[in-house]
XYZ file of C-alpha atoms in Angstrom:
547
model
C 0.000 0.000 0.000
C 1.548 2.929 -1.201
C -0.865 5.739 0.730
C -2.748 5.741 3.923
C -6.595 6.224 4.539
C -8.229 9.212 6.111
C -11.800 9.345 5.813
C -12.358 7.251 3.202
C -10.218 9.382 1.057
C -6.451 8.182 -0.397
C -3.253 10.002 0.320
C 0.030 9.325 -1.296
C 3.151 9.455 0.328
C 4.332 11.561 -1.990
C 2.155 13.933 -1.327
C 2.731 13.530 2.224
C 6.306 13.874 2.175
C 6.280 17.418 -0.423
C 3.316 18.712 1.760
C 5.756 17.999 5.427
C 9.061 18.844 3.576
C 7.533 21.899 2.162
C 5.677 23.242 5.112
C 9.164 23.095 7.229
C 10.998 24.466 4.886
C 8.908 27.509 4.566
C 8.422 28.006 8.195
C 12.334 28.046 8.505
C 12.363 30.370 5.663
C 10.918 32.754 7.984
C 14.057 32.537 10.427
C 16.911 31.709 8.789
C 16.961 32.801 4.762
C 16.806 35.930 2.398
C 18.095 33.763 -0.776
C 15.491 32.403 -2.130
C 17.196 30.365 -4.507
C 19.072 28.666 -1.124
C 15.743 28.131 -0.108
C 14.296 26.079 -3.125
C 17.660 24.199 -3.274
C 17.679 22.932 0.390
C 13.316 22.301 0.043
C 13.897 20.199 -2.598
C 17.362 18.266 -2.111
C 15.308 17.150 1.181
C 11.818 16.580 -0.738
C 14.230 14.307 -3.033
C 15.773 12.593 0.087
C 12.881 11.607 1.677
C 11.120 10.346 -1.437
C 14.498 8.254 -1.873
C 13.926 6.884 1.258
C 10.410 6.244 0.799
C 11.196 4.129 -1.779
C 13.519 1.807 -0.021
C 11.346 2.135 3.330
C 10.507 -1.603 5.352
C 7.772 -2.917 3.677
C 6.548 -4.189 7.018
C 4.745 -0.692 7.113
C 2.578 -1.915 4.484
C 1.222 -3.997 7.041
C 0.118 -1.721 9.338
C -3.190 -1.586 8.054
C -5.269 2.885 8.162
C -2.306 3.668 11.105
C -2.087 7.158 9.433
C -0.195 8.584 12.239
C 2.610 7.322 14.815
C 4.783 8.810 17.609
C 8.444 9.662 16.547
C 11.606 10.824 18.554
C 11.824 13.841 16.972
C 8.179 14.868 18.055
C 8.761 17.040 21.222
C 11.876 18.681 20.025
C 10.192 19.311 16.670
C 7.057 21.413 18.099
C 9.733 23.332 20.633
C 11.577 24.404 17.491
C 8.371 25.118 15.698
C 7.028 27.133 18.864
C 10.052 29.193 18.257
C 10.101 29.804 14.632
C 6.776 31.570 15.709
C 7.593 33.336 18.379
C 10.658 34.338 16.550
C 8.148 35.285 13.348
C 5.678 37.179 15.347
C 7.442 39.660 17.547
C 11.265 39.593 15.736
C 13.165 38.320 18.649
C 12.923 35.509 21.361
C 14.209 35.885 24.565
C 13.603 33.831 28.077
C 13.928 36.444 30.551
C 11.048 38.980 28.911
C 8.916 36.265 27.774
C 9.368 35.271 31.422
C 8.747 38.762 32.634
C 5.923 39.183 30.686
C 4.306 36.468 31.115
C 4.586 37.365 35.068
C 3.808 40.889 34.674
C 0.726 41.138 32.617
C 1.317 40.261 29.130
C -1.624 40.292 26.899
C -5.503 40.614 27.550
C -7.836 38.287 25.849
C -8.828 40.523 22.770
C -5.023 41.213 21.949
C -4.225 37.178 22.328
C -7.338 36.445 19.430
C -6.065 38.904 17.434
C -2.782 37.076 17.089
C -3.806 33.805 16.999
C -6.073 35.406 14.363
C -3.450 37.078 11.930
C -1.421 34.117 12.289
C -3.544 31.153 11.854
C -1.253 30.341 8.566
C 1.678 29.874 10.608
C 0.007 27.810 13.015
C -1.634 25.589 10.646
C 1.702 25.227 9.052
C 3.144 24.086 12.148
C 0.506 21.516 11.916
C 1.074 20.148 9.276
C 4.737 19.321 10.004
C 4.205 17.593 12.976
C 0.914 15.531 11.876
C 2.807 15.227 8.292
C 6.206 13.822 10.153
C 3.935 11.459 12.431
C 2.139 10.042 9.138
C 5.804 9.597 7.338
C 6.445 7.306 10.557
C 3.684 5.288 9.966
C 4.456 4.419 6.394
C 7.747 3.875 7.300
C 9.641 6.533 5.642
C 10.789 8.452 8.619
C 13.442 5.486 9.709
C 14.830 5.224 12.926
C 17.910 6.701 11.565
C 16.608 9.810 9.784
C 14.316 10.268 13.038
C 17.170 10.370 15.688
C 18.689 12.576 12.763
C 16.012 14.892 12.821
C 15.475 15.074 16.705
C 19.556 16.089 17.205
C 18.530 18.414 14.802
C 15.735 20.137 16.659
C 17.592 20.496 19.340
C 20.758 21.956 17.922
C 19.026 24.508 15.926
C 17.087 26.178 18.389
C 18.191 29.091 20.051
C 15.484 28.259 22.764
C 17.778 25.753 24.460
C 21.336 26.486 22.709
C 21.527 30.037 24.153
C 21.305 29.304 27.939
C 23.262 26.201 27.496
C 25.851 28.159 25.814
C 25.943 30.701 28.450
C 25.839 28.152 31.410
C 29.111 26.988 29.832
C 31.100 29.252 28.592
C 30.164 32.103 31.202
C 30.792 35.489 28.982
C 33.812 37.464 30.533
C 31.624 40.784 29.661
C 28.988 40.155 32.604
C 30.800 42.710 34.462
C 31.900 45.277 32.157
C 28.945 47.487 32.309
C 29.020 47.814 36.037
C 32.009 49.733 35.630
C 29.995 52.124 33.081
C 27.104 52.700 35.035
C 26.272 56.287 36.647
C 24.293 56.401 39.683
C 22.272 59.875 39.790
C 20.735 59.002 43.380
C 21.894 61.529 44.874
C 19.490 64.154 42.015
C 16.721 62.183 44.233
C 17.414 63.503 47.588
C 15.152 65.926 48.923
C 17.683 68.096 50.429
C 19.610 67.935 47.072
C 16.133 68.764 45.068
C 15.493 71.691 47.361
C 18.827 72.976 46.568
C 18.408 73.034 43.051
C 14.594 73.838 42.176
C 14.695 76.541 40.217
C 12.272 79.806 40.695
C 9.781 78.093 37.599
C 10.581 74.828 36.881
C 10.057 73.678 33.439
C 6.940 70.833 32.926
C 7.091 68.140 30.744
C 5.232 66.072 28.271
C 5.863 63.091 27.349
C 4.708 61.002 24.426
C 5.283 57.290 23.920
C 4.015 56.476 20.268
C 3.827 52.647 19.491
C 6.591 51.718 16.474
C 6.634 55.095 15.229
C 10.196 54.735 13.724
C 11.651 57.268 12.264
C 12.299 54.547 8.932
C 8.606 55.479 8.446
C 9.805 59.310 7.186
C 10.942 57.751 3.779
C 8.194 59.566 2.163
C 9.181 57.601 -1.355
C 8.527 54.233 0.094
C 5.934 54.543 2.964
C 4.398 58.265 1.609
C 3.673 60.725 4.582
C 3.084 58.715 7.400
C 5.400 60.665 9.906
C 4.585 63.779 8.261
C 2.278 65.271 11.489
C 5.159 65.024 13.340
C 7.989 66.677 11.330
C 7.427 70.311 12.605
C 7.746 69.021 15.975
C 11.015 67.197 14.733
C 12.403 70.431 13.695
C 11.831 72.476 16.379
C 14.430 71.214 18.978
C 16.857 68.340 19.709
C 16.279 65.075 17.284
C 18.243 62.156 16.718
C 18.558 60.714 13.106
C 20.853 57.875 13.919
C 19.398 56.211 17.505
C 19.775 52.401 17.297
C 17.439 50.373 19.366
C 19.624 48.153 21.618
C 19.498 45.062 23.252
C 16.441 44.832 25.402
C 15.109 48.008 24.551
C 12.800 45.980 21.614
C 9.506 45.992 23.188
C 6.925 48.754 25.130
C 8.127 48.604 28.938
C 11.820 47.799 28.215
C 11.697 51.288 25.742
C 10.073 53.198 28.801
C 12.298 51.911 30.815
C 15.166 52.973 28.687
C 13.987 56.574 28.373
C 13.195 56.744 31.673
C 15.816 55.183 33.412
C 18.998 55.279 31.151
C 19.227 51.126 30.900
C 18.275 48.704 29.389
C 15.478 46.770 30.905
C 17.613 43.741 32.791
C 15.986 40.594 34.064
C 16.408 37.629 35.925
C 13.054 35.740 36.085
C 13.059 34.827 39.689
C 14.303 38.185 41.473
C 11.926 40.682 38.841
C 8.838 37.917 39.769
C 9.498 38.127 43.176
C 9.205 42.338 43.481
C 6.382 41.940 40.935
C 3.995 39.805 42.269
C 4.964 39.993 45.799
C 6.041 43.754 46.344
C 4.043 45.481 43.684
C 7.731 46.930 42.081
C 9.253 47.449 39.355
C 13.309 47.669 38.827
C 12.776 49.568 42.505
C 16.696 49.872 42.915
C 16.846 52.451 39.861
C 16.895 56.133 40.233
C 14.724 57.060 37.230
C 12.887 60.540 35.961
C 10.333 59.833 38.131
C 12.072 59.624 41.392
C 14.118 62.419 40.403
C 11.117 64.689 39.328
C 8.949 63.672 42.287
C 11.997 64.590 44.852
C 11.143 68.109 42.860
C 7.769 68.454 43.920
C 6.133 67.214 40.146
C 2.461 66.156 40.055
C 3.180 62.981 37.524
C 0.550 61.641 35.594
C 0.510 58.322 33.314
C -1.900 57.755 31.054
C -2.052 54.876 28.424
C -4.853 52.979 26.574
C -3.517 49.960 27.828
C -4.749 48.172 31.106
C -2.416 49.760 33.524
C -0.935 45.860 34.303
C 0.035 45.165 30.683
C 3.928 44.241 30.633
C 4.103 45.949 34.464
C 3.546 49.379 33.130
C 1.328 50.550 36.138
C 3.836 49.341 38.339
C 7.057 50.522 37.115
C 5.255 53.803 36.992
C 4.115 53.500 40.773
C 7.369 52.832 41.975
C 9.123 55.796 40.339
C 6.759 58.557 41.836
C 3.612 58.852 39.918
C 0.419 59.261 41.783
C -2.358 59.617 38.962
C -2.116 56.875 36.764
C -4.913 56.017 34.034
C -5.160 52.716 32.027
C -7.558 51.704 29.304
C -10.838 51.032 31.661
C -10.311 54.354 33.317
C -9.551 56.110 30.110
C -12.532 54.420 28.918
C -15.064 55.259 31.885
C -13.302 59.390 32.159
C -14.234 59.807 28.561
C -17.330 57.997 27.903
C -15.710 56.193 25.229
C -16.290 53.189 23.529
C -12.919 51.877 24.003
C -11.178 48.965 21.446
C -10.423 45.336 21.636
C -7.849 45.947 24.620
C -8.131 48.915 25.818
C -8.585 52.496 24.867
C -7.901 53.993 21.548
C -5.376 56.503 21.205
C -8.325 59.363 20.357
C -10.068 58.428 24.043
C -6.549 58.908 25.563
C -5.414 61.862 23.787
C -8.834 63.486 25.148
C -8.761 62.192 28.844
C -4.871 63.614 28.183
C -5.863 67.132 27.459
C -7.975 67.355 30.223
C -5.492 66.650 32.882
C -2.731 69.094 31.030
C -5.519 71.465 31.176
C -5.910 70.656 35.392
C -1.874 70.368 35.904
C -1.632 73.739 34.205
C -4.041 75.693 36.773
C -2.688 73.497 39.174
C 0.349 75.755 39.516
C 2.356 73.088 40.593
C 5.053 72.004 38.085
C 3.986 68.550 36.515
C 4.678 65.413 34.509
C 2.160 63.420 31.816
C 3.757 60.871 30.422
C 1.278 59.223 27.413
C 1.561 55.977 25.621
C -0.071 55.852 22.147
C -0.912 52.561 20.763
C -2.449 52.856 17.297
C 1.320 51.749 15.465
C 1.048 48.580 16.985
C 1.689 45.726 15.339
C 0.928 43.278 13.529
C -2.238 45.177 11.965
C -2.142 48.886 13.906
C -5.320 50.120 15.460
C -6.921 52.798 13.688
C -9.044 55.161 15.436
C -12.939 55.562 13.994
C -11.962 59.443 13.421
C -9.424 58.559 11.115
C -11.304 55.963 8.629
C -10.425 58.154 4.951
C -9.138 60.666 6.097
C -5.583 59.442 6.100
C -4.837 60.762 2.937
C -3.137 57.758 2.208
C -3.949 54.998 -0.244
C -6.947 52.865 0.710
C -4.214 49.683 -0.832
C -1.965 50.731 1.649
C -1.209 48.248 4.595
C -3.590 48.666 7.928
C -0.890 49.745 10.025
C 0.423 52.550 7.556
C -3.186 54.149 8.469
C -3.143 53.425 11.996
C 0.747 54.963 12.317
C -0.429 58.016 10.513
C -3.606 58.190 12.146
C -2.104 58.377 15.465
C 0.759 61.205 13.975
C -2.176 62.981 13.050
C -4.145 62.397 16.873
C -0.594 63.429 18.626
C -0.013 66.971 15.898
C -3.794 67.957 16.829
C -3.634 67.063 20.630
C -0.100 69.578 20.674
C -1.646 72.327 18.184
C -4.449 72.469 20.864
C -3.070 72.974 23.610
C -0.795 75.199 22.246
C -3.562 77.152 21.364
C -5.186 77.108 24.823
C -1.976 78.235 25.987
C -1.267 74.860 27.795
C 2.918 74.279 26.599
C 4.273 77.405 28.405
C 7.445 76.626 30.229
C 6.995 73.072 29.030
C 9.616 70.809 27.650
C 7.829 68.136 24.832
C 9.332 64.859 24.273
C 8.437 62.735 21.534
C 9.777 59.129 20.822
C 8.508 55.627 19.325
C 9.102 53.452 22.178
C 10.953 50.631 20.044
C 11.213 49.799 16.298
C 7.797 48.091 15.014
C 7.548 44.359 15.220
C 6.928 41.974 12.135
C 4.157 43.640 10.581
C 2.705 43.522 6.653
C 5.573 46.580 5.881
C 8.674 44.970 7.641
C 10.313 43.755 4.748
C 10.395 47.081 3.364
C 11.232 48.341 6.961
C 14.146 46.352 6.446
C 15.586 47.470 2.778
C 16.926 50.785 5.066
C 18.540 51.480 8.061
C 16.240 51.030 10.804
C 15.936 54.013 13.733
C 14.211 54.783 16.580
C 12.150 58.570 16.742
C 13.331 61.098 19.223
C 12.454 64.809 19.472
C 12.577 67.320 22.165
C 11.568 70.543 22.284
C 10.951 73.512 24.353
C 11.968 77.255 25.649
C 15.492 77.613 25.063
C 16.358 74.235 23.090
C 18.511 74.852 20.552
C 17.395 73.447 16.862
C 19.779 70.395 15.628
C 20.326 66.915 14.948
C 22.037 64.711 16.734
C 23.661 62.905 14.037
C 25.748 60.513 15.947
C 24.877 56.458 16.723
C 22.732 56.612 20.060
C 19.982 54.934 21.609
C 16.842 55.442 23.441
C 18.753 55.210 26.867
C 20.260 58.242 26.212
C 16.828 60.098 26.132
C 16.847 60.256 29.994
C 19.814 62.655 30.563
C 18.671 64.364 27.889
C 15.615 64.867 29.355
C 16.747 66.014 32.899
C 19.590 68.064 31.278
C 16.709 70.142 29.264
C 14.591 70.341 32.351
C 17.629 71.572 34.055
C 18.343 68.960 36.389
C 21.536 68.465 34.290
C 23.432 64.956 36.015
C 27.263 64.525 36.888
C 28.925 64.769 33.249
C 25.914 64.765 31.611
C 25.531 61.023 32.021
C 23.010 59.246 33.816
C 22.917 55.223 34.222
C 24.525 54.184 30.351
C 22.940 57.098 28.898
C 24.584 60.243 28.171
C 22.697 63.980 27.351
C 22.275 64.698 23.208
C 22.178 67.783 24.476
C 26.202 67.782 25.223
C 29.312 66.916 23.396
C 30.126 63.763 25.101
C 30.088 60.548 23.244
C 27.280 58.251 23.893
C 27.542 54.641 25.010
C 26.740 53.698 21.806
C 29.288 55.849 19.922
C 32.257 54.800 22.340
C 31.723 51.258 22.449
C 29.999 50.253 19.207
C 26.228 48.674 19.258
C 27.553 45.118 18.891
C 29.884 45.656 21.855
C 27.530 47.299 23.941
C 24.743 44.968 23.263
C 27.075 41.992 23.989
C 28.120 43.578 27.185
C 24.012 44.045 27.383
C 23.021 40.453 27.169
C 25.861 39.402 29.657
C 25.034 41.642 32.280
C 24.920 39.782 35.690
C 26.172 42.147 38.477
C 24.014 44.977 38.006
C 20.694 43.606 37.488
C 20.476 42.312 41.242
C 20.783 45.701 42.461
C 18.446 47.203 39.830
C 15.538 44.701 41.570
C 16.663 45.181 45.061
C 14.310 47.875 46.796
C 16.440 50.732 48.028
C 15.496 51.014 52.239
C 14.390 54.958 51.880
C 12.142 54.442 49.120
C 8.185 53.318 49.118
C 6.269 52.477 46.381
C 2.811 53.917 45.751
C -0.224 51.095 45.049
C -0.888 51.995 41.377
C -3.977 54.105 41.690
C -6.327 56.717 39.529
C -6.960 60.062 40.774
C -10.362 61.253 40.044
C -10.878 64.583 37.350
């Protein structure tokens, strides 16, 4: 019997083989190759070497009757490398410690986790059919013990999943200690009795915008027209940076607030950052960030973002560094009437509910903070906001998130125009930044024919108009920030960042981005301290202050 029977309904083993061969060979495709001539070579030297072996397969497996699927060795290691490719496919990178951290501090909600499984259902079923297709080769015999074992070692040597930590368990990097020498503790900016020294008679307010995957790639008006064209005023007003990198663990939402905030990368060990998490409600509590510094000034600090505050640990990292007022999607929701989106808020809703606090902060009298996280960019699709459906300007053929990027330029220009107009910037410094460079999405590949770079802008009373031309990255947005607020730190360096707003060569400049994000990933002396809760400080219970 040269096929097997499912449902009634004859399948060769040809056919099996090309469909598992195939399927693999594609989802590897997604990892590992750009040549796509390398690519139909190795597909179909392996389609040929199975079918080879099909044909001199034990003909005992003719005996086995319907059996259309059996158990192999290379089973479990095959779905952990699959699992993998996916990961790897979906959000561009893989690593333990903020999948761990994630997954412990609030990763996804339930709308967000559809709408992946969702967009890639292709993948998955592909996956699918590689592991049913390699269990029905068994059964016919054509997977040998041999080529099985083969396969299995396989698995397991290819995937990153198990060959990075084993690799690092064994040859123990001798860079896990060279940043500690680097770092720049600004603790003392944080005392009170060093605040009160140096408050000046007005101090400057800030505002802060996070927006999702807005990468500054996106301004290549010939390939992706004017998406970041809203924003290009504001990019020419003050500071920018045309050549900021996004290093290691800065790649996702809270590890590029972190970065901007705090002047690090965001470094985790699974069991220490679980254990201040979940049992201490705090986040990297051992840090001196803005927030600690700008609180210690008497700042009013207000977070708002359209994601449930517990999403990646943003509420809490937030908390812990000195904001009191703190809005996530359900509150933005319920503040604005709104009709919210499939996890949240949209970016409209918390631009409004923003405007309305900048309005309070400003008769407040007291100097403030509002920090805002925009979400519409997001991958894999974007979000775009009901007030911008057509009026984009862009090409209705143009990609989903192309709309939602610009839609959400276009939702940040108006919100500044306005309160410009109301009279709501004076004596305020305005920051704006993507938080990290956007994840796989339907434009990456054409992301990817150009130098990819992070979006930075600041602006304000008495900032002088360039670009910052040299290689930096989005840690060195938190000097920058307290230099132009003018809480300028020892040497204009803070943590491993270092002020644009100086002549001192960044991190990144010095040391190179490989080197640095070598030195990043083997980091093992600092990141115990960065957890540890310093004795004089309290965290606040994340909380909402009523309007």
């Amino acid at each position: 019997m040269r096929g097997f029977i499912v449902n009634g309904c004859s399948v060769s083993g040809p056919l099996i083989s090309a469909t598992t061969v195939g399927s693999l060979t594609w989802l590897v495709s997604r990892i590992y190759f750009q040549e796509k001539g390398l690519l139909s070579a190795l597909g179909l030297g392996v389609l040929i070497a199975l079918l080879w072996l099909d044909g001199f397969r034990d003909k005992k497996a003719d005996r086995q009757g319907s059996r259309w699927f059996r158990p192999y060795f290379s089973l479990f290691p095959c779905l952990l490398f699959l699992v993998y490719v996916y990961l790897e496919s979906v959000f561009g990178y893989f690593d333990w410690g903020a999948m761990f951290m994630h997954a412990g501090a609030g990763m996804l909600t339930p709308g967000v986790v559809f709408e992946y499984l969702w967009n890639t259902g292709s993948t998955m079923l592909v996956i699918l059919v590689v592991l049913l297709g390699l269990g029905a080769l068994k059964a016919r015999g054509t997977l040998t013990r041999g080529l099985d074992v083969a396969l299995m070692a396989f698995f397991l040597a290819a995937n990153p999943m198990l060959t990075r930590p084993i690799a690092a368990a064994i040859h123990p990097n001798p860079l896990h200690d060279f940043l500690s020498k680097r770092f720049v503790d600004i603790a003392a900016l944080a005392e009170p009795e060093v605040a009160a020294a140096s408050v000046a008679v007005a101090p400057s307010n800030l505002v802060h915008i996070f927006i999702e995957s807005a990468e500054r790639s996106y301004m290549n008006e010939a390939e992706f027209g004017d998406v970041m064209g809203p924003l290009l005023e504001f990019d020419r007003r003050g500071v920018s940076a045309s050549n900021m990198v996004q290093l290691a663990y800065t790649n996702n939402s809270i590890s590029g607030m972190v970065a901007a905030n705090c002047g690090t990368p965001l470094l985790i060990t699974f069991f220490t950052s679980r254990q201040y998490l979940e049992e201490h409600s705090q986040f990297l509590p051992g840090l001196t960030c803005l927030g600690d510094v700008l609180k210690a000034r008497g700042y009013q600090q207000n977070f708002v973002t359209g994601w449930p505050l517990s999403f990646t640990g943003q509420g809490t990292f937030y908390s812990t560094h000195g904001y009191s007022s703190l809005f996530g999607g359900p509150e933005v929701v319920a503040a604005v009437a709104g009709r919210g989106n499939s996890f949240g808020a949209d970016d409209a809703e918390v631009l409004d509910l923003s405007f309305d606090i900048l309005r309070r902060a400003q008769r407040g009298g007291k100097p403030f903070s509002l920090t805002i996280a925009v979400s519409g960019g997001h991958a894999m699709d974007g979000y775009l906001t009901d007030k911008c459906i057509g009026k984009t300007g862009l090409s209705p053929q143009a990609p989903n998130i192309l709309h939602a990027v610009k839609c959400t330029n276009m939702l940040v220009a108006d919100f500044i125009h306005k309160a410009e107009a109301d009279g709501l910037m004076a004596n305020t410094v305005l920051v704006l930044q993507s938080d990290h460079l956007s994840a796989p999405s339907a434009v990456t590949d054409r992301l990817d024919k150009y130098e990819r770079r992070n979006f930075f802008s600041l602006s304000g009373d008495g900032i002088p108009s360039k670009t910052y031309t040299g290689l930096s990255g989005t840690i060195d947005i938190f000097p920058t920030i307290l230099d132009a607020l003018g809480v300028p730190p020892p040497n204009g360096q803070a943590a491993f960042g270092v002020s644009l707003l100086g002549d001192r060569p960044t991190l990144a400049q010095e040391l190179g981005q490989d080197l640095l994000d070598d030195a990043v990933y083997a980091e093992d002396i600092l990141v115990r301290s960065f957890w540890q809760p310093k004795p004089e400080r309290k965290a606040e219970a994340p909380r909402t202050n009523a309007l």
